[in-house]
């Protein structure tokens, strides 16, 4: 069997200019980055302003398990299947981070015969967007310490600097550090930390900005520290917003690539789905909606995190109206939710599947609360048995949702034809009456409680004293009418990663609350969120190489 | 008067494909990065292997002073002047680092009407080469600490880790840090440091590598630490070399841009001129020599540092034969070397010019020791008086070198016609019999002594005990037959930045010696070399902005 990178390399790529032409993008709006990547000018959005939008299809999933659910693969495969049905379709995805790619998880460009290409480029530096974010992020960091070093006119409290440094790699040694050692010429010693770039507020900002002017406004709004009197100090106060915007002037433009079957894909932005909203940029989605009649996009982690934020933050902020939601599940993963251990997933187990189905069921019901039509995609694994498939289909039917078996990993678009047909039929027959789950006018606590009770199935919310204090402060600042962005484990509806399935009656604890003033949401952290991953004992990097033809091997 | 960025923005750029065609590069060998930047495939070098090389002209200078000497500007202006004389010319330059650009110095793309464009792009992220180097560098850093964290099978001595971390920004707070704090899950606490990326050994390696295979070999050779028994531990031992090469697979390809007058410019690689060799990549120079009949290139700092390394390291390693050397001087800077203070440079001062001329004289004589013909370029400033120009021309004549007044900053190629004519006449009438200054077979101390006495004018070399110890170790390892790369102040022939002019009889002190095993040279550090600059009180970044048309302002 061929590896993902071999399949990707065997694909016959079209020149990216051909892909652009297939979307009626004229040369004036395209900047080439090599033969198979391009950036699309934001001018095109203005030009197409009055053109009606295509249909927006969100792909989300059950809570992820180590068994895998294949959300990106289904997103890409569904796009390819719609194209096989002669629809004008654009896939919109997030940009992968280098960290996990060199670590454990591998890249994030789909798999098998449902991939975006050139996968090596997309997984490594792509068009440099994430590097630009790292630069802008660390420029701001340097300007904070530099300001204090040169007299601290803004009276920044060195003990209350909120802005950390960032690197697009997994590096546990940088989680907790002390900087500014070695005497006065090196500044002043203080505790600091590096986060992975995709966790930077700048990534979230880039993905929610309307245009370059809004980007600059939002960058200026970033709260980097408090002064000695407790007032926020912003990036604008440090005069960093202009240079940061300059560094991001190309990164804000969405990137055009293609799937392995030549379907146009826009890949742009990739914020964390815990402390940020976890989906590709608003600009990319808007561009895709102007270019395609059908846009297939995805949101990070399970529907409790990624889809919730897509619907409550991104769609609301950007005035998007999702037309349909596809929830991806695998029989393997549902069996894990039903209590089966990782080693025993290949055996048929109808009881476990029955039990684990509750996880899928709750996600489907949750999505309906947004009044958007829902379809389930069963992403095939070789060991799925006919009885298991039948049971799952039947259980879905009982809750009024159609489940469609898809085999896009092995068969590409062809393996998703049935799903595509069902998606189209739903679009035709069921109208989306999308509305967000909660009102922005609710208090911060009310918003968190609503999500916890209505989506997670929890019974209540506890707060640490620090979290309470911060909620008070944000409310006093008059910033409490922003959406909340909950950071919690992706593995469970609760804040306990071991509570699989569809747990009930649990309480979640909000340990920390902070304002992402540039991104314009309030982050509520439940549990232990790691913003700088580490490498495993044998990092994926050990197997990556370049062969005598200059081709990359070992990337997955 | 227009600022550099305004002049650059007013320039009518040709599509980069047109520039490529003017050099007979077919589309197959070009990868576009936007409309005005491209990478050239290394395959082209293979294809053109049997084509004879063009003439190689190195532009170097007197010791830099705060008065400025304008080496890049003259390099670009001379290229433009040669083009005006209908010569097929390629300019080869270094890539600017983001750090100084956001700090004090501004960009490094020439000035006035002798600039390379698009200057904003070149000064900011360009084609991402430096970001790729940062990624490869920090991946190796992460893999070192990760290896120790997971059991340390290689028995790396945590107190003897040589490999630091890197960032392409000025950030003094990162000069001396402690990483790995916060308990066992974050590794183990140790002292560490960030250097600016252009000081990374990977930058030096990229600039000396023959091709992708040589790049990988050299990356693998990097000594990252010593084990508990004192044996070197390499990047290859950590299995990092393959992934690092993969991260650099595009960065190794030279970048094609143009000057403001549409002359082709290859800009690729930019290593420090102190702890590294300070000139653009060997691959870029080779490519330029195959594409142009005349190649104008530059080396960092003054001729004692940049040109010495260009001649003793790069040309020797890469089998290049320089045909002519242009030494740039300004009357202002020579007056500073003659003792005039910065505030008084605008007044005519023939005595000071006479005295300061000794600096230029020694550089000219030094360059002749390499048996390469030399020409002097007097880079014009508005306040230069006719008497000063005459005196300088006359003094040059007396030492047998022609000095040509150039005005390329204000007049572009037109202002360099005379210089170009003289350069061509020298090429026609004087043959280069280039040979390096020293034999590689000499001992490390003998090599350092030869450079100190024959080029710097010093009387002897002192060594710290640590430096002696390291020389012994390197010699024992059998690595002493490599060239030496001296890191010292650029402001003086000596290791004391305040000793201007042409000092004599001084001793230099070698404080530290280390092996750059991947770059394949031995670094000898004289004085205090700063590998991570800081930002000034008001960083250039404060003035950088993006206007309503999406154009960058305030960059210089």
PDB file of C-alpha atoms in Angstrom, chain A residues 226-363:
ATOM      1  CA  UNK A 226      -1.143  45.823  32.596  1.00  0.00           C
ATOM      2  CA  UNK A 227       0.522  48.942  33.884  1.00  0.00           C
ATOM      3  CA  UNK A 228       1.322  49.544  37.531  1.00  0.00           C
ATOM      4  CA  UNK A 229      -2.138  51.033  38.030  1.00  0.00           C
ATOM      5  CA  UNK A 230      -3.875  48.048  36.498  1.00  0.00           C
ATOM      6  CA  UNK A 231      -4.791  49.620  33.157  1.00  0.00           C
ATOM      7  CA  UNK A 232      -4.351  47.571  30.014  1.00  0.00           C
ATOM      8  CA  UNK A 233      -1.342  48.328  27.778  1.00  0.00           C
ATOM      9  CA  UNK A 234      -1.952  47.543  24.124  1.00  0.00           C
ATOM     10  CA  UNK A 235       0.197  46.847  21.074  1.00  0.00           C
ATOM     11  CA  UNK A 236      -0.949  50.235  19.809  1.00  0.00           C
ATOM     12  CA  UNK A 237       0.469  51.908  22.931  1.00  0.00           C
ATOM     13  CA  UNK A 238       3.825  50.394  21.963  1.00  0.00           C
ATOM     14  CA  UNK A 239       3.457  51.591  18.349  1.00  0.00           C
ATOM     15  CA  UNK A 240       3.876  48.018  17.174  1.00  0.00           C
ATOM     16  CA  UNK A 241       0.630  47.686  15.224  1.00  0.00           C
ATOM     17  CA  UNK A 242       1.884  49.266  11.978  1.00  0.00           C
ATOM     18  CA  UNK A 243       4.979  47.104  11.680  1.00  0.00           C
ATOM     19  CA  UNK A 244       3.016  43.992  12.650  1.00  0.00           C
ATOM     20  CA  UNK A 245       0.485  44.752   9.923  1.00  0.00           C
ATOM     21  CA  UNK A 246       3.310  45.277   7.433  1.00  0.00           C
ATOM     22  CA  UNK A 247       4.704  41.870   8.357  1.00  0.00           C
ATOM     23  CA  UNK A 248       1.271  40.328   7.729  1.00  0.00           C
ATOM     24  CA  UNK A 249       0.388  42.109   4.490  1.00  0.00           C
ATOM     25  CA  UNK A 250       0.823  38.943   2.409  1.00  0.00           C
ATOM     26  CA  UNK A 251      -0.193  36.476   5.111  1.00  0.00           C
ATOM     27  CA  UNK A 252      -3.703  37.947   5.074  1.00  0.00           C
ATOM     28  CA  UNK A 253      -4.226  36.823   1.466  1.00  0.00           C
ATOM     29  CA  UNK A 254      -5.787  33.363   1.135  1.00  0.00           C
ATOM     30  CA  UNK A 255      -3.818  30.563  -0.514  1.00  0.00           C
ATOM     31  CA  UNK A 256      -5.065  28.554  -3.470  1.00  0.00           C
ATOM     32  CA  UNK A 257      -4.015  24.939  -4.004  1.00  0.00           C
ATOM     33  CA  UNK A 258      -5.798  21.838  -5.259  1.00  0.00           C
ATOM     34  CA  UNK A 259      -6.890  18.414  -4.102  1.00  0.00           C
ATOM     35  CA  UNK A 260      -5.343  15.302  -5.540  1.00  0.00           C
ATOM     36  CA  UNK A 261      -8.247  15.208  -8.041  1.00  0.00           C
ATOM     37  CA  UNK A 262      -7.739  18.828  -9.094  1.00  0.00           C
ATOM     38  CA  UNK A 263     -10.542  20.378  -7.032  1.00  0.00           C
ATOM     39  CA  UNK A 264      -9.725  23.951  -5.923  1.00  0.00           C
ATOM     40  CA  UNK A 265      -8.815  24.264  -2.246  1.00  0.00           C
ATOM     41  CA  UNK A 266      -8.295  27.451  -0.277  1.00  0.00           C
ATOM     42  CA  UNK A 267      -6.072  26.857   2.725  1.00  0.00           C
ATOM     43  CA  UNK A 268      -5.638  29.795   5.009  1.00  0.00           C
ATOM     44  CA  UNK A 269      -5.047  30.309   8.712  1.00  0.00           C
ATOM     45  CA  UNK A 270      -5.038  27.650  11.398  1.00  0.00           C
ATOM     46  CA  UNK A 271      -5.836  28.807  14.922  1.00  0.00           C
ATOM     47  CA  UNK A 272      -5.965  26.381  17.844  1.00  0.00           C
ATOM     48  CA  UNK A 273      -9.459  25.059  18.474  1.00  0.00           C
ATOM     49  CA  UNK A 274      -9.130  25.411  22.242  1.00  0.00           C
ATOM     50  CA  UNK A 275      -7.910  28.920  23.161  1.00  0.00           C
ATOM     51  CA  UNK A 276      -9.000  30.140  19.731  1.00  0.00           C
ATOM     52  CA  UNK A 277     -11.803  29.339  17.328  1.00  0.00           C
ATOM     53  CA  UNK A 278     -10.187  26.562  15.260  1.00  0.00           C
ATOM     54  CA  UNK A 279     -11.226  27.196  11.677  1.00  0.00           C
ATOM     55  CA  UNK A 280      -9.701  28.697   8.542  1.00  0.00           C
ATOM     56  CA  UNK A 281      -9.816  32.443   8.004  1.00  0.00           C
ATOM     57  CA  UNK A 282     -13.029  34.369   7.511  1.00  0.00           C
ATOM     58  CA  UNK A 283     -11.498  35.926   4.411  1.00  0.00           C
ATOM     59  CA  UNK A 284     -10.815  32.471   2.962  1.00  0.00           C
ATOM     60  CA  UNK A 285     -14.370  31.310   3.604  1.00  0.00           C
ATOM     61  CA  UNK A 286     -15.810  34.474   2.088  1.00  0.00           C
ATOM     62  CA  UNK A 287     -13.552  34.128  -0.933  1.00  0.00           C
ATOM     63  CA  UNK A 288     -14.544  30.483  -1.355  1.00  0.00           C
ATOM     64  CA  UNK A 289     -18.242  31.406  -1.134  1.00  0.00           C
ATOM     65  CA  UNK A 290     -17.791  33.917  -3.967  1.00  0.00           C
ATOM     66  CA  UNK A 291     -15.813  31.488  -6.130  1.00  0.00           C
ATOM     67  CA  UNK A 292     -17.710  28.234  -5.666  1.00  0.00           C
ATOM     68  CA  UNK A 293     -21.349  27.212  -5.734  1.00  0.00           C
ATOM     69  CA  UNK A 294     -20.530  24.818  -2.918  1.00  0.00           C
ATOM     70  CA  UNK A 295     -17.959  25.336  -0.178  1.00  0.00           C
ATOM     71  CA  UNK A 296     -16.912  22.461   2.046  1.00  0.00           C
ATOM     72  CA  UNK A 297     -15.055  23.559   5.163  1.00  0.00           C
ATOM     73  CA  UNK A 298     -14.078  22.055   8.495  1.00  0.00           C
ATOM     74  CA  UNK A 299     -13.603  23.116  12.096  1.00  0.00           C
ATOM     75  CA  UNK A 300     -11.044  21.717  14.534  1.00  0.00           C
ATOM     76  CA  UNK A 301     -11.526  18.936  17.104  1.00  0.00           C
ATOM     77  CA  UNK A 302     -15.086  17.687  17.774  1.00  0.00           C
ATOM     78  CA  UNK A 303     -18.342  19.559  17.250  1.00  0.00           C
ATOM     79  CA  UNK A 304     -18.380  20.659  20.924  1.00  0.00           C
ATOM     80  CA  UNK A 305     -15.288  22.796  20.290  1.00  0.00           C
ATOM     81  CA  UNK A 306     -14.691  23.505  16.594  1.00  0.00           C
ATOM     82  CA  UNK A 307     -18.261  23.607  15.313  1.00  0.00           C
ATOM     83  CA  UNK A 308     -19.520  25.496  18.370  1.00  0.00           C
ATOM     84  CA  UNK A 309     -16.948  28.241  17.730  1.00  0.00           C
ATOM     85  CA  UNK A 310     -17.483  28.169  13.990  1.00  0.00           C
ATOM     86  CA  UNK A 311     -21.161  28.788  14.633  1.00  0.00           C
ATOM     87  CA  UNK A 312     -21.064  31.059  17.676  1.00  0.00           C
ATOM     88  CA  UNK A 313     -17.929  33.085  16.890  1.00  0.00           C
ATOM     89  CA  UNK A 314     -16.904  32.962  13.241  1.00  0.00           C
ATOM     90  CA  UNK A 315     -20.302  32.835  11.509  1.00  0.00           C
ATOM     91  CA  UNK A 316     -21.750  35.442  13.851  1.00  0.00           C
ATOM     92  CA  UNK A 317     -18.773  37.812  13.536  1.00  0.00           C
ATOM     93  CA  UNK A 318     -18.479  37.377   9.796  1.00  0.00           C
ATOM     94  CA  UNK A 319     -22.184  37.291   8.933  1.00  0.00           C
ATOM     95  CA  UNK A 320     -21.906  33.801   7.427  1.00  0.00           C
ATOM     96  CA  UNK A 321     -24.884  31.478   7.118  1.00  0.00           C
ATOM     97  CA  UNK A 322     -23.987  27.773   7.160  1.00  0.00           C
ATOM     98  CA  UNK A 323     -26.368  25.709   5.032  1.00  0.00           C
ATOM     99  CA  UNK A 324     -25.571  22.224   6.224  1.00  0.00           C
ATOM    100  CA  UNK A 325     -23.461  20.404   8.797  1.00  0.00           C
ATOM    101  CA  UNK A 326     -21.849  17.010   8.220  1.00  0.00           C
ATOM    102  CA  UNK A 327     -20.848  15.163  11.389  1.00  0.00           C
ATOM    103  CA  UNK A 328     -18.111  12.599  10.749  1.00  0.00           C
ATOM    104  CA  UNK A 329     -17.896   9.431  12.791  1.00  0.00           C
ATOM    105  CA  UNK A 330     -15.985   6.192  12.472  1.00  0.00           C
ATOM    106  CA  UNK A 331     -17.194   2.890  13.807  1.00  0.00           C
ATOM    107  CA  UNK A 332     -13.797   2.354  15.457  1.00  0.00           C
ATOM    108  CA  UNK A 333     -14.018   5.637  17.339  1.00  0.00           C
ATOM    109  CA  UNK A 334     -17.607   5.077  18.412  1.00  0.00           C
ATOM    110  CA  UNK A 335     -16.588   1.693  19.800  1.00  0.00           C
ATOM    111  CA  UNK A 336     -13.892   3.476  21.822  1.00  0.00           C
ATOM    112  CA  UNK A 337     -16.547   5.854  23.111  1.00  0.00           C
ATOM    113  CA  UNK A 338     -18.455   2.725  24.013  1.00  0.00           C
ATOM    114  CA  UNK A 339     -15.612   1.448  26.177  1.00  0.00           C
ATOM    115  CA  UNK A 340     -13.442  -0.673  23.850  1.00  0.00           C
ATOM    116  CA  UNK A 341      -9.660  -0.388  24.291  1.00  0.00           C
ATOM    117  CA  UNK A 342      -7.373   0.616  21.451  1.00  0.00           C
ATOM    118  CA  UNK A 343      -5.996  -2.890  20.829  1.00  0.00           C
ATOM    119  CA  UNK A 344      -9.443  -4.455  20.382  1.00  0.00           C
ATOM    120  CA  UNK A 345     -11.005  -2.078  17.908  1.00  0.00           C
ATOM    121  CA  UNK A 346     -10.710  -4.448  14.952  1.00  0.00           C
ATOM    122  CA  UNK A 347     -13.192  -6.908  16.413  1.00  0.00           C
ATOM    123  CA  UNK A 348     -16.883  -6.505  15.761  1.00  0.00           C
ATOM    124  CA  UNK A 349     -18.611  -5.192  18.875  1.00  0.00           C
ATOM    125  CA  UNK A 350     -22.228  -4.159  18.398  1.00  0.00           C
ATOM    126  CA  UNK A 351     -22.804  -3.510  22.091  1.00  0.00           C
ATOM    127  CA  UNK A 352     -19.936  -1.044  22.293  1.00  0.00           C
ATOM    128  CA  UNK A 353     -21.037   0.637  19.087  1.00  0.00           C
ATOM    129  CA  UNK A 354     -24.531   0.935  20.501  1.00  0.00           C
ATOM    130  CA  UNK A 355     -23.180   2.485  23.667  1.00  0.00           C
ATOM    131  CA  UNK A 356     -20.682   4.766  21.907  1.00  0.00           C
ATOM    132  CA  UNK A 357     -23.376   6.023  19.561  1.00  0.00           C
ATOM    133  CA  UNK A 358     -24.490   8.358  22.360  1.00  0.00           C
ATOM    134  CA  UNK A 359     -21.504  10.542  21.589  1.00  0.00           C
ATOM    135  CA  UNK A 360     -22.545  10.972  17.974  1.00  0.00           C
ATOM    136  CA  UNK A 361     -26.173  11.417  18.981  1.00  0.00           C
ATOM    137  CA  UNK A 362     -25.428  14.299  21.294  1.00  0.00           C
ATOM    138  CA  UNK A 363     -23.314  16.051  18.660  1.00  0.00           C
TER     139      UNK A 363
END
